[in-house]
Amino acid sequence: MLVVLWTDALIFVLIAVVLGFAFHATRHPHLRVPWQQVGRSRVAAGALVVLSVYVAIGLLDSVHFHPRLEAQTPAVGEASQETPTYSTQVISLLDLWLQPLREQEEKTFSAPFATHLFVKEAMEQPDGSVIRAYPRLEHGGAHLTDPARDRAPDILLSTLLGLVQGLIAWTGFLLMVLGLSAWRARESFAQRVLQLRQEPTQAAWRVAVWTLLVMLVLGFIAAELAVKYHILGTDKVGEDVFYQSLKSIRTGLVIGTLTTLVMLPAAVILGIMAGYFRGLTDDIIQYLYTTLNSIPGVLLIAAAILMLQVYMANHGDEFNSLVERADLRLLFLCIILGVTSWTGLCRLLRGESLKLREADYVQAAIALGVRHSRLIARHILPNVLHIVMITLVLDFSGLVLAEAVLSYVNIGVDPTMNSWGNMINSARLELARDPIVWWSLAAAFGFMFTLVLAANLLADVVRDAFDPRLRGTA
Amino acid sequence: MVEQAGAERGVAGPEAGAAGAAGAAGAAGAAGAVLEVRGLRTQLGGAARPVTVVDGIDLRIAPGETLALLGESGCGKSMTALSLMRLLPLGGRIVAGSVCLGGHELLSLPEREMRMLRGGRMAMIFQEPQTSLNPVMRIGAQVAEAVRVHEDMDRTRASAWVADRVQELLRAVGIPDPERRAEDYPHQLSGGMKQRVMIAIALAGNPRLLIADEPTTALDVTIQAQVLQLLKRVQRDTGMAVLLITHDLGVVAETAERLAVMYAGQIVEQASCAEFFAAPAHPYSRKLLESLPTAAKRGGQLAMIPGRVPALDQSFAGCRFAPRCDRVLESCATTEPDWQAVSQDQQVRCLLWRAGPSSGVAAASAQAADVAQPGETAMAPAPASALAPKLGAEPLLRTEGLKVWFPIRRGLFKRVVGHVRAVDGVDLTLNAGETLALVGESGCGKTTAGKGLLRLEQPTGGRVTYGGQDLAQLAPARMRRLRKDLQIIFQDPFASMNPRMLIGDIVGEGLQALGIERQAARRRERVAALLERVGIGAEAMTRYPHEFSGGQRQRICIARALAVEPRVIVCDEPTSALDVSVQAQILNLLKSLQQDFGISYLFITHNIAVVSYLAQQVAVMYLGRLVEQGPVADILGNPRHPYTQALLSAVPSIDPDSGREQVRLSGDMPSPAQPPSGCYFHPRCPVARPECAQAYPEAVHLDAQHQVNCLPEIVGA
Ligand SMILES: Nc1ncnc2c1ncn2[C@@H]1O[C@H](COP(=O)(O)OP(=O)(O)O)[C@@H](O)[C@H]1O
Ligand code: SF4
Ligand code: SF4
Ligand SMILES: [Mg+2]
């Protein structure tokens, strides 16, 4: 049974907005041309492939449902009559896909690719004596009879297998896309391949193709290995760290994008109004954001989250599941982050609108008797859109990182929710152990770093493409 | 930094093969010449599609001589200058030719030596003084830097000597009180002062050659006159040669001895100024002179050059001017014209002159019948019939004591600490179907007056009477209804259209906003008709502004204003950003629209020639107030206010013997935030008296229409 969480709904709204905007952009050269320029950049092409992998995982993780419980021996023919029973648990498509990872829990810590637990346990020997030793893992490497001897060849073999699968998938995908594009351009397939390989205008595509190869091969190798081992180890309660890292992707993306969606209307409307109407309107709006800006953001967030916690504690029965509760807290975090972060964009837009208001074409429109609402919609808004675009992509990575920091001081997302911030937070306590438990931290860092790096690289290209000072006068 | 990088890329190394031989020959033949350029070819853009911006240029400048390089924008003047300095932008390269400075080939010099030459033996000043100075360095330090680079001196006496030299240079370029001024930052100086500092920096290395790229285009006429005079004086004192790049024929006539006319990357005519202005030989030069507006041409249309400057990324077979030439011969499209001598001092690149000087003269004179004599200038009294105000012309729009003040706010609570009195009590009367010209230097409040009139700025005081109503007091909703009658056209054709909108939507905006034409289909028809009327064509509707040139954009702006069928159009310097030939097109269009629809223009300008061609009434503005107004013949022919006289005499004229008395103003216009006491003009007035500082002089009525705000003794009333 499908469950639509609040953030799921907003993500779908966001997708609709993005698609709508993309359609709008294709019909307006001042938006289309910079995006085409972004598309031609090699850096952007690579970053986009990495980002789309993240987004795909995030989207898979955004379709939630109650899994159907195994019906008690439904008799043939009767099945349609029976109302199916559903679990109260909420899982996502990603959970379904990663079922083995999710369910293969160990007792506690284990290192990446380990076959034995990280801590010694008292074990009863067959002869009745009790010794303290590292016990075998229940799942990690359980298929090996002699781990010391078989593990390395097994890993190598699985890696090779993943490599081959990745190559096959990549080739298949490439053949399909090239065939399709050759058919559309009415060229021969060989021609199309030659073009991709040689033409300088196709350089971005070449980078995209190679990045895709890397991502596919890594993905298949991970898939091969993850069913047999905990490739990034397990955490304190024995949960697979690789699984946690994948689940955290959605949290990071939601914080990075929904916050923007929340703050955008306020920032755009107030910013433009302040700059356009000047006078009292400007004074009030400036006062508003100056005041808001001078309250430390962390303080505001802490207060809001604490209030929410109290509310949730008192109204526990309003939430059907832990997941819904965590989701509401995530949404609330987005909103409060949005409230504290719209001022920057608002200020930029105010300045630009102040300038635009004096532009000759705005003066001409006033002389033609154009009404304020129309004037803003037709003359001001389209001419500040590049600022909005640049700010959005620049803010994204900052917000992803902010989540980690907030969770670290315990005012971030719900502790039961998977997020890189929570992973780091819980890993920090284990850093003092000897030998050190490093894998949770490293995994969170690696996943987050890849996302933020890709986002930042893309942001640079987007800024270069949209900033009129960096562009030609066209 | 940019300079070095640009220059290192600028020279394609082994072009010396072709250039070397020419260079040797050039050096031999260049006895006495400061600069000798032969066959200079410069390209921009990728090798696949090079843009040849300079295509085979020959120049020769003698010591102490001023050579003017004349041409419309985009013809390659600036690129020529940058090639000479080897300061080409990214991707620019010199592919052939030789440049000899005092007998030394420059193109084969290593960059290090070239850097020593730049600002040393050859210096350059640019159009925009604001962007050429470092905003965070004191100007004294910037001049001192230039001095130090070019003088080898022992360190002990260095600093004192440098300081003296800086003072000397600043004094030489006419900066008053140089000791104190050296401590100023660039933003504390006016445009004219900055340009003087740039000249001082250029002079620091005692250059043999000064390249001045449109040095006065960004300045007002009175300041332009000061700077040009300064250049002449420096040249007389030091004997340096000047390559003056300009598009202003008047500036050429006043400052240069010889000129070269450039068109599409080539020089098409070289002559001494005397010969050129007496009888231009090339059809393009002739058209340029004919398209200058003057009083004598009031009755008719100005000459226009059809079409546009060709793109330079193509290869040309015949004459580059052929598609636009009205004397075009059959052979012009296929034969590239070479140099023909018209007289000893005049060479031209045109096939008309191939059969010898007489052939060209004959061909030219066939045309010259309707050419206004170049001797006729703005000052010449025009036929009385054209100038006399129409009988019974009734006032359509009138301002009384119009004031627009801008508050100056300071401090935490943005307290108002003063006012910029941009417009400070202006009385104007605009008659139906007539043109009232509002002239004055930049910053004197012309544009603000125009905007105050249309309520684009809220007037601080005074009345604007139109149709029996006071526009200054009208409620916004009622004002909106009147907007239909009052329109505006701006100076900068690139800023006056929303770059994100289609031309069709831009022109139709008023029709839609004011509900004049609600049906989209009918609106499109009207827009199409308007675009046809202004000569753009209906197919422009689905294109964006950036696809059009400056002149075309200005036509579209005119169409936008026309769309709502206004009765008054405020034209805010609509042609000052355009080349003369394009200016002629716009002026012709405005004039014919006035004849067809009886529109009144408030024509804001600083171009006196345009005033003499277009206006019936003239009002002269100084520091927010009118100093003189009346019919155009009175004001231009018989100016009485000292400021009007100075303004008119500062206008460069192509007439060599206009015999005007030169009234040169000193100093700059004061700030309108703190206007001087009494007559605002008294600090600069050459005939000021003690009582001038006491009170603002009352208007003196010389006759029914001509009035002057000055002392009666001075104006002779
Ligand atoms: N940086 C540049 N890149 C490409 N084209 C340029 C550049 N600068 C100038 N051009 C082109 O070179 C030609 C000549 O320009 P310019 O020398 O500036 O002419 P002018 O001085 O007469 O205005 C024009 O067609 C112009 O568009
Ligand atoms: S060569 Fe021919 S086309 Fe060119 S300017 Fe002379 S007459 Fe005109
Ligand atoms: S009033 Fe005096 S200062 Fe003013 S313009 Fe006349 S003479 Fe000059
Ligand atoms: Mg130029």
GROMACS .gro file of N, CA and C in nm, chain B residues 325-430:
model
  318
  799CYS      N    1   2.703   5.203  -5.211
  799CYS     CA    2   2.751   5.321  -5.282
  799CYS      C    3   2.648   5.368  -5.385
  800ASP      N    4   2.624   5.498  -5.389
  800ASP     CA    5   2.527   5.547  -5.486
  800ASP      C    6   2.592   5.579  -5.620
  801ARG      N    7   2.725   5.571  -5.628
  801ARG     CA    8   2.794   5.599  -5.754
  801ARG      C    9   2.848   5.470  -5.814
  802VAL      N   10   2.800   5.358  -5.767
  802VAL     CA   11   2.863   5.231  -5.798
  802VAL      C   12   2.870   5.207  -5.948
  803LEU      N   13   2.986   5.158  -5.992
  803LEU     CA   14   3.006   5.124  -6.132
  803LEU      C   15   2.994   4.973  -6.147
  804GLU      N   16   2.987   4.929  -6.272
  804GLU     CA   17   2.973   4.786  -6.293
  804GLU      C   18   3.094   4.711  -6.241
  805SER      N   19   3.211   4.769  -6.263
  805SER     CA   20   3.334   4.698  -6.227
  805SER      C   21   3.358   4.696  -6.077
  806CYS      N   22   3.281   4.778  -6.002
  806CYS     CA   23   3.309   4.791  -5.858
  806CYS      C   24   3.295   4.660  -5.783
  807ALA      N   25   3.202   4.575  -5.827
  807ALA     CA   26   3.176   4.452  -5.752
  807ALA      C   27   3.287   4.351  -5.771
  808THR      N   28   3.368   4.368  -5.874
  808THR     CA   29   3.469   4.265  -5.904
  808THR      C   30   3.612   4.316  -5.889
  809THR      N   31   3.632   4.445  -5.910
  809THR     CA   32   3.768   4.497  -5.908
  809THR      C   33   3.795   4.566  -5.774
  810GLU      N   34   3.899   4.524  -5.708
  810GLU     CA   35   3.933   4.592  -5.583
  810GLU      C   36   4.002   4.723  -5.616
  811PRO      N   37   3.947   4.835  -5.572
  811PRO     CA   38   4.006   4.964  -5.608
  811PRO      C   39   4.142   4.981  -5.540
  812ASP      N   40   4.237   5.042  -5.610
  812ASP     CA   41   4.365   5.072  -5.546
  812ASP      C   42   4.378   5.223  -5.534
  813TRP      N   43   4.491   5.267  -5.482
  813TRP     CA   44   4.503   5.409  -5.452
  813TRP      C   45   4.510   5.493  -5.578
  814GLN      N   46   4.432   5.600  -5.582
  814GLN     CA   47   4.435   5.696  -5.691
  814GLN      C   48   4.463   5.833  -5.631
  815ALA      N   49   4.546   5.909  -5.700
  815ALA     CA   50   4.577   6.043  -5.649
  815ALA      C   51   4.474   6.142  -5.701
  816VAL      N   52   4.413   6.213  -5.612
  816VAL     CA   53   4.319   6.318  -5.651
  816VAL      C   54   4.395   6.447  -5.670
  817SER      N   55   4.480   6.474  -5.571
  817SER     CA   56   4.571   6.585  -5.584
  817SER      C   57   4.694   6.543  -5.507
  818GLN      N   58   4.787   6.635  -5.491
  818GLN     CA   59   4.910   6.597  -5.425
  818GLN      C   60   4.884   6.552  -5.281
  819ASP      N   61   4.785   6.613  -5.219
  819ASP     CA   62   4.759   6.589  -5.079
  819ASP      C   63   4.639   6.499  -5.054
  820GLN      N   64   4.588   6.438  -5.154
  820GLN     CA   65   4.464   6.361  -5.136
  820GLN      C   66   4.468   6.236  -5.221
  821GLN      N   67   4.460   6.120  -5.152
  821GLN     CA   68   4.453   5.993  -5.224
  821GLN      C   69   4.322   5.924  -5.188
  822VAL      N   70   4.271   5.849  -5.282
  822VAL     CA   71   4.143   5.785  -5.259
  822VAL      C   72   4.145   5.645  -5.318
  823ARG      N   73   4.068   5.556  -5.258
  823ARG     CA   74   4.059   5.420  -5.307
  823ARG      C   75   3.921   5.401  -5.369
  824CYS      N   76   3.907   5.445  -5.492
  824CYS     CA   77   3.776   5.439  -5.555
  824CYS      C   78   3.796   5.437  -5.705
  825LEU      N   79   3.717   5.355  -5.772
  825LEU     CA   80   3.735   5.337  -5.916
  825LEU      C   81   3.693   5.459  -5.996
  826LEU      N   82   3.613   5.547  -5.932
  826LEU     CA   83   3.568   5.666  -6.004
  826LEU      C   84   3.686   5.751  -6.048
  827TRP      N   85   3.794   5.741  -5.974
  827TRP     CA   86   3.907   5.829  -5.998
  827TRP      C   87   4.013   5.762  -6.083
  828ARG      N   88   3.980   5.647  -6.139
  828ARG     CA   89   4.085   5.569  -6.206
  828ARG      C   90   4.136   5.640  -6.329
  829ALA      N   91   4.049   5.707  -6.400
  829ALA     CA   92   4.090   5.771  -6.524
  829ALA      C   93   4.152   5.908  -6.499
  830GLY      N   94   4.200   5.930  -6.379
  830GLY     CA   95   4.264   6.059  -6.351
  830GLY      C   96   4.174   6.148  -6.269
  831PRO      N   97   4.232   6.251  -6.210
  831PRO     CA   98   4.158   6.337  -6.118
  831PRO      C   99   4.030   6.393  -6.178
  832SER      N  100   4.033   6.430  -6.305
  832SER     CA  101   3.916   6.499  -6.361
  832SER      C  102   3.794   6.408  -6.363
  833SER      N  103   3.818   6.277  -6.389
  833SER     CA  104   3.704   6.187  -6.398
  833SER      C  105   3.627   6.182  -6.268
  834GLY      N  106   3.702   6.179  -6.161
  834GLY     CA  107   3.636   6.172  -6.032
  834GLY      C  108   3.561   6.300  -6.002
  835VAL      N  109   3.622   6.411  -6.035
  835VAL     CA  110   3.556   6.538  -6.006
  835VAL      C  111   3.423   6.545  -6.078
  836ALA      N  112   3.426   6.504  -6.205
  836ALA     CA  113   3.303   6.508  -6.283
  836ALA      C  114   3.196   6.421  -6.218
  837ALA      N  115   3.238   6.298  -6.183
  837ALA     CA  116   3.141   6.206  -6.124
  837ALA      C  117   3.090   6.259  -5.993
  838ALA      N  118   3.181   6.320  -5.919
  838ALA     CA  119   3.141   6.370  -5.789
  838ALA      C  120   3.047   6.487  -5.801
  839SER      N  121   3.076   6.577  -5.895
  839SER     CA  122   2.996   6.698  -5.900
  839SER      C  123   2.855   6.669  -5.949
  840ALA      N  124   2.839   6.558  -6.023
  840ALA     CA  125   2.705   6.519  -6.062
  840ALA      C  126   2.617   6.505  -5.938
  841GLN      N  127   2.682   6.461  -5.833
  841GLN     CA  128   2.612   6.438  -5.708
  841GLN      C  129   2.603   6.563  -5.623
  842ALA      N  130   2.709   6.643  -5.635
  842ALA     CA  131   2.728   6.747  -5.535
  842ALA      C  132   2.624   6.857  -5.541
  843ALA      N  133   2.541   6.854  -5.645
  843ALA     CA  134   2.444   6.962  -5.660
  843ALA      C  135   2.360   6.981  -5.534
  844ASP      N  136   2.315   6.870  -5.481
  844ASP     CA  137   2.225   6.885  -5.366
  844ASP      C  138   2.300   6.874  -5.232
  845VAL      N  139   2.432   6.875  -5.240
  845VAL     CA  140   2.508   6.868  -5.117
  845VAL      C  141   2.515   7.005  -5.055
  846ALA      N  142   2.489   7.012  -4.929
  846ALA     CA  143   2.502   7.141  -4.863
  846ALA      C  144   2.649   7.179  -4.861
  847GLN      N  145   2.678   7.304  -4.878
  847GLN     CA  146   2.815   7.349  -4.872
  847GLN      C  147   2.871   7.320  -4.734
  848PRO      N  148   2.989   7.263  -4.731
  848PRO     CA  149   3.044   7.231  -4.600
  848PRO      C  150   3.066   7.357  -4.516
  849GLY      N  151   3.075   7.470  -4.582
  849GLY     CA  152   3.095   7.595  -4.508
  849GLY      C  153   2.978   7.628  -4.418
  850GLU      N  154   2.863   7.577  -4.448
  850GLU     CA  155   2.747   7.608  -4.366
  850GLU      C  156   2.749   7.526  -4.239
  851THR      N  157   2.740   7.590  -4.133
  851THR     CA  158   2.752   7.520  -4.006
  851THR      C  159   2.633   7.556  -3.919
  852ALA      N  160   2.642   7.505  -3.799
  852ALA     CA  161   2.535   7.531  -3.704
  852ALA      C  162   2.513   7.680  -3.683
  853MET      N  163   2.620   7.757  -3.697
  853MET     CA  164   2.608   7.900  -3.667
  853MET      C  165   2.536   7.978  -3.776
  854ALA      N  166   2.541   7.924  -3.897
  854ALA     CA  167   2.491   8.003  -4.007
  854ALA      C  168   2.342   8.029  -3.989
  855PRO      N  169   2.302   8.149  -4.010
  855PRO     CA  170   2.159   8.176  -3.999
  855PRO      C  171   2.083   8.100  -4.107
  856ALA      N  172   1.977   8.039  -4.070
  856ALA     CA  173   1.902   7.958  -4.164
  856ALA      C  174   1.792   8.043  -4.225
  857PRO      N  175   1.735   7.990  -4.334
  857PRO     CA  176   1.624   8.065  -4.394
  857PRO      C  177   1.517   8.097  -4.291
  858ALA      N  178   1.473   8.219  -4.293
  858ALA     CA  179   1.382   8.263  -4.187
  858ALA      C  180   1.252   8.183  -4.188
  859SER      N  181   1.209   8.143  -4.306
  859SER     CA  182   1.080   8.075  -4.314
  859SER      C  183   1.081   7.945  -4.233
  860ALA      N  184   1.195   7.875  -4.242
  860ALA     CA  185   1.201   7.747  -4.174
  860ALA      C  186   1.209   7.765  -4.023
  861LEU      N  187   1.264   7.878  -3.981
  861LEU     CA  188   1.289   7.894  -3.840
  861LEU      C  189   1.174   7.961  -3.765
  862ALA      N  190   1.100   8.042  -3.834
  862ALA     CA  191   0.997   8.116  -3.764
  862ALA      C  192   0.897   8.019  -3.703
  863PRO      N  193   0.864   8.040  -3.578
  863PRO     CA  194   0.765   7.952  -3.517
  863PRO      C  195   0.634   7.962  -3.594
  864LYS      N  196   0.566   7.852  -3.605
  864LYS     CA  197   0.440   7.852  -3.679
  864LYS      C  198   0.344   7.951  -3.615
  865LEU      N  199   0.272   8.018  -3.700
  865LEU     CA  200   0.173   8.110  -3.646
  865LEU      C  201   0.064   8.032  -3.574
  866GLY      N  202   0.023   8.081  -3.462
  866GLY     CA  203  -0.088   8.018  -3.393
  866GLY      C  204  -0.051   7.888  -3.326
  867ALA      N  205   0.083   7.860  -3.314
  867ALA     CA  206   0.122   7.739  -3.242
  867ALA      C  207   0.085   7.757  -3.096
  868GLU      N  208  -0.008   7.675  -3.048
  868GLU     CA  209  -0.053   7.697  -2.912
  868GLU      C  210   0.021   7.602  -2.818
  869PRO      N  211   0.042   7.648  -2.693
  869PRO     CA  212   0.116   7.564  -2.599
  869PRO      C  213   0.039   7.436  -2.570
  870LEU      N  214   0.111   7.325  -2.573
  870LEU     CA  215   0.049   7.196  -2.549
  870LEU      C  216   0.082   7.152  -2.406
  871LEU      N  217   0.206   7.175  -2.371
  871LEU     CA  218   0.253   7.131  -2.241
  871LEU      C  219   0.337   7.245  -2.184
  872ARG      N  220   0.318   7.271  -2.056
  872ARG     CA  221   0.390   7.386  -1.998
  872ARG      C  222   0.433   7.349  -1.857
  873THR      N  223   0.557   7.383  -1.825
  873THR     CA  224   0.600   7.365  -1.686
  873THR      C  225   0.623   7.501  -1.624
  874GLU      N  226   0.587   7.512  -1.498
  874GLU     CA  227   0.613   7.636  -1.426
  874GLU      C  228   0.686   7.602  -1.298
  875GLY      N  229   0.806   7.652  -1.287
  875GLY     CA  230   0.885   7.630  -1.166
  875GLY      C  231   0.905   7.484  -1.132
  876LEU      N  232   0.921   7.400  -1.237
  876LEU     CA  233   0.936   7.257  -1.211
  876LEU      C  234   1.063   7.229  -1.131
  877LYS      N  235   1.046   7.154  -1.023
  877LYS     CA  236   1.161   7.119  -0.939
  877LYS      C  237   1.164   6.969  -0.918
  878VAL      N  238   1.280   6.909  -0.935
  878VAL     CA  239   1.298   6.770  -0.896
  878VAL      C  240   1.424   6.765  -0.810
  879TRP      N  241   1.406   6.743  -0.684
  879TRP     CA  242   1.521   6.734  -0.592
  879TRP      C  243   1.532   6.591  -0.544
  880PHE      N  244   1.655   6.545  -0.532
  880PHE     CA  245   1.677   6.411  -0.476
  880PHE      C  246   1.736   6.426  -0.337
  881PRO      N  247   1.673   6.363  -0.238
  881PRO     CA  248   1.728   6.374  -0.103
  881PRO      C  249   1.862   6.301  -0.091
  882ILE      N  250   1.954   6.358  -0.015
  882ILE     CA  251   2.079   6.290   0.016
  882ILE      C  252   2.064   6.237   0.158
  883ARG      N  253   2.074   6.107   0.174
  883ARG     CA  254   2.056   6.047   0.307
  883ARG      C  255   2.189   6.001   0.361
  884ARG      N  256   2.206   6.019   0.489
  884ARG     CA  257   2.331   5.976   0.553
  884ARG      C  258   2.299   5.909   0.684
  885GLY      N  259   2.393   5.833   0.730
  885GLY     CA  260   2.389   5.785   0.867
  885GLY      C  261   2.297   5.667   0.889
  886LEU      N  262   2.291   5.628   1.014
  886LEU     CA  263   2.219   5.507   1.054
  886LEU      C  264   2.071   5.516   1.022
  887PHE      N  265   2.013   5.631   1.051
  887PHE     CA  266   1.868   5.644   1.034
  887PHE      C  267   1.831   5.709   0.903
  888LYS      N  268   1.932   5.717   0.814
  888LYS     CA  269   1.908   5.770   0.681
  888LYS      C  270   1.842   5.907   0.687
  889ARG      N  271   1.898   5.992   0.771
  889ARG     CA  272   1.846   6.125   0.780
  889ARG      C  273   1.875   6.202   0.652
  890VAL      N  274   1.784   6.285   0.611
  890VAL     CA  275   1.805   6.366   0.491
  890VAL      C  276   1.896   6.481   0.529
  891VAL      N  277   2.015   6.484   0.470
  891VAL     CA  278   2.111   6.589   0.507
  891VAL      C  279   2.122   6.696   0.400
  892GLY      N  280   2.051   6.679   0.292
  892GLY     CA  281   2.059   6.780   0.187
  892GLY      C  282   1.986   6.731   0.064
  893HIS      N  283   1.990   6.812  -0.040
  893HIS     CA  284   1.922   6.773  -0.163
  893HIS      C  285   2.012   6.795  -0.282
  894VAL      N  286   2.004   6.703  -0.377
  894VAL     CA  287   2.063   6.729  -0.508
  894VAL      C  288   1.956   6.799  -0.589
  895ARG      N  289   1.984   6.925  -0.621
  895ARG     CA  290   1.881   7.000  -0.694
  895ARG      C  291   1.899   6.979  -0.842
  896ALA      N  292   1.857   6.861  -0.889
  896ALA     CA  293   1.878   6.825  -1.029
  896ALA      C  294   1.803   6.919  -1.121
  897VAL      N  295   1.679   6.949  -1.086
  897VAL     CA  296   1.601   7.046  -1.162
  897VAL      C  297   1.549   7.146  -1.059
  898ASP      N  298   1.577   7.273  -1.081
  898ASP     CA  299   1.553   7.369  -0.974
  898ASP      C  300   1.475   7.490  -1.026
  899GLY      N  301   1.352   7.466  -1.063
  899GLY     CA  302   1.269   7.576  -1.110
  899GLY      C  303   1.285   7.601  -1.258
  900VAL      N  304   1.219   7.518  -1.338
  900VAL     CA  305   1.233   7.530  -1.484
  900VAL      C  306   1.097   7.562  -1.546
  901ASP      N  307   1.093   7.666  -1.627
  901ASP     CA  308   0.971   7.701  -1.701
  901ASP      C  309   0.993   7.670  -1.848
  902LEU      N  310   0.915   7.576  -1.899
  902LEU     CA  311   0.927   7.540  -2.040
  902LEU      C  312   0.790   7.547  -2.103
  903THR      N  313   0.787   7.579  -2.231
  903THR     CA  314   0.660   7.573  -2.302
  903THR      C  315   0.681   7.496  -2.430
  904LEU      N  316   0.605   7.389  -2.446
  904LEU     CA  317   0.617   7.306  -2.565
  904LEU      C  318   0.492   7.327  -2.650
   0.00000   0.00000   0.00000
